Amino acid sequence: MDVSKVPDRRPELPATSSPATSPWGVRAWRWHIVAGGVRVGSISLRDGQSHVITHLLGHVGFAVDAAHRGRGYAGAAVLALLPEAARLGVDAAWITTTPDNAACLRTLERL
């Protein structure tokens, strides 16, 4: 992996949700994906084993802004997130997508 493409995530800026306040009903965190001082997207981590998490949303969700796609930011953010997930006590990290989401499929195939 070209380390120049690894985004500078800022773990001091997560938006944290408790199960009571999370839209998914589980503990959740969201970080900005930052590269070169510019926010290029976001990545979320959701903890739990509900049907919605394991079959629809996954534990990890990411979005890269259109102007910054195709540069490896999503994959680098996922790889950077995994140690943080372990630190937070999240023991599973499923990522789901739909068959028609070609960009996400390419990202997942590269991981």
Short mmCIF file of C-alpha atoms in Angstrom, two decimals:
data_model
loop_
_atom_site.label_atom_id
_atom_site.label_comp_id
_atom_site.label_asym_id
_atom_site.label_seq_id
_atom_site.Cartn_x
_atom_site.Cartn_y
_atom_site.Cartn_z
CA MET A 1 0.00 0.00 0.00
CA ASP A 2 1.26 3.44 -0.89
CA VAL A 3 1.52 5.07 2.54
CA SER A 4 1.09 8.50 0.98
CA LYS A 5 -2.54 7.50 0.41
CA VAL A 6 -3.23 6.59 4.04
CA PRO A 7 -5.64 9.18 5.39
CA ASP A 8 -4.77 11.08 8.53
CA ARG A 9 -7.76 10.01 10.60
CA ARG A 10 -8.33 12.10 13.67
CA PRO A 11 -9.48 9.76 16.43
CA GLU A 12 -9.89 12.71 18.77
CA LEU A 13 -12.90 13.84 16.71
CA PRO A 14 -15.26 10.85 16.80
CA ALA A 15 -18.96 11.31 17.15
CA THR A 16 -19.92 8.60 19.65
CA SER A 17 -23.43 7.24 20.11
CA SER A 18 -24.71 5.06 22.92
CA PRO A 19 -27.28 2.37 22.10
CA ALA A 20 -29.97 4.75 23.34
CA THR A 21 -28.93 7.56 20.97
CA SER A 22 -27.60 5.57 18.03
CA PRO A 23 -29.89 5.30 14.99
CA TRP A 24 -28.86 1.62 14.86
CA GLY A 25 -29.61 0.83 18.52
CA VAL A 26 -25.98 -0.13 19.23
CA ARG A 27 -22.77 1.61 20.32
CA ALA A 28 -21.43 3.50 17.32
CA TRP A 29 -18.57 5.82 16.38
CA ARG A 30 -17.98 8.00 13.33
CA TRP A 31 -14.71 9.59 12.22
CA HIS A 32 -13.80 11.97 9.45
CA ILE A 33 -11.40 10.59 6.85
CA VAL A 34 -8.82 13.34 6.40
CA ALA A 35 -6.07 13.40 3.76
CA GLY A 36 -3.65 16.25 3.37
CA GLY A 37 -5.65 18.29 5.88
CA VAL A 38 -8.86 17.96 3.83
CA ARG A 39 -11.93 15.99 4.90
CA VAL A 40 -12.49 13.45 2.13
CA GLY A 41 -15.18 11.29 3.72
CA SER A 42 -16.28 9.48 6.83
CA ILE A 43 -16.11 6.02 8.35
CA SER A 44 -18.38 4.51 10.97
CA LEU A 45 -18.02 1.60 13.37
CA ARG A 46 -21.08 -0.07 14.85
CA ASP A 47 -20.93 -2.63 17.67
CA GLY A 48 -23.55 -5.32 18.05
CA GLN A 49 -25.06 -8.43 16.54
CA SER A 50 -28.59 -7.33 15.62
CA HIS A 51 -30.10 -8.54 12.35
CA VAL A 52 -29.82 -5.01 10.94
CA ILE A 53 -26.07 -4.93 11.67
CA THR A 54 -25.16 -8.47 10.58
CA HIS A 55 -27.38 -8.65 7.48
CA LEU A 56 -27.87 -5.11 6.22
CA LEU A 57 -25.51 -2.40 7.50
CA GLY A 58 -22.43 -4.26 8.69
CA HIS A 59 -20.20 -3.12 11.51
CA VAL A 60 -18.20 -0.79 9.27
CA GLY A 61 -19.61 1.80 6.91
CA PHE A 62 -17.71 4.33 4.85
CA ALA A 63 -18.35 7.08 2.36
CA VAL A 64 -15.83 9.05 0.33
CA ASP A 65 -16.89 12.36 -1.17
CA ALA A 66 -17.26 12.21 -4.96
CA ALA A 67 -14.33 14.55 -5.64
CA HIS A 68 -11.95 12.24 -3.74
CA ARG A 69 -13.00 8.77 -4.92
CA GLY A 70 -10.66 6.34 -6.62
CA ARG A 71 -7.61 7.20 -4.51
CA GLY A 72 -7.71 4.35 -1.98
CA TYR A 73 -9.00 6.43 0.92
CA ALA A 74 -11.84 4.05 1.88
CA GLY A 75 -9.60 0.98 2.00
CA ALA A 76 -6.90 2.80 3.94
CA ALA A 77 -9.51 4.07 6.41
CA VAL A 78 -10.88 0.55 6.94
CA LEU A 79 -7.37 -0.79 7.62
CA ALA A 80 -6.68 2.10 10.01
CA LEU A 81 -10.00 1.47 11.78
CA LEU A 82 -9.40 -2.20 12.61
CA PRO A 83 -6.92 -1.62 15.48
CA GLU A 84 -9.25 1.04 16.86
CA ALA A 85 -12.16 -1.41 16.71
CA ALA A 86 -10.11 -3.93 18.71
CA ARG A 87 -9.18 -1.24 21.23
CA LEU A 88 -12.86 -0.36 21.67
CA GLY A 89 -13.72 -4.02 22.28
CA VAL A 90 -15.52 -4.64 19.01
CA ASP A 91 -14.78 -8.27 18.25
CA ALA A 92 -16.35 -8.50 14.78
CA ALA A 93 -16.09 -6.18 11.81
CA TRP A 94 -18.48 -7.24 9.07
CA ILE A 95 -18.72 -5.03 6.03
CA THR A 96 -21.74 -5.48 3.79
CA THR A 97 -22.62 -4.10 0.38
CA THR A 98 -25.02 -4.67 -2.44
CA PRO A 99 -24.04 -6.37 -5.71
CA ASP A 100 -24.54 -3.13 -7.66
CA ASN A 101 -22.13 -1.05 -5.53
CA ALA A 102 -19.08 -1.52 -7.76
CA ALA A 103 -16.88 0.99 -5.92
CA CYS A 104 -17.46 -0.67 -2.55
CA LEU A 105 -16.89 -4.12 -4.05
CA ARG A 106 -13.54 -2.99 -5.47
CA THR A 107 -12.54 -1.56 -2.10
CA LEU A 108 -13.44 -4.77 -0.28
CA GLU A 109 -11.65 -6.95 -2.82
CA ARG A 110 -8.45 -4.98 -2.21
CA LEU A 111 -8.53 -5.42 1.58
#
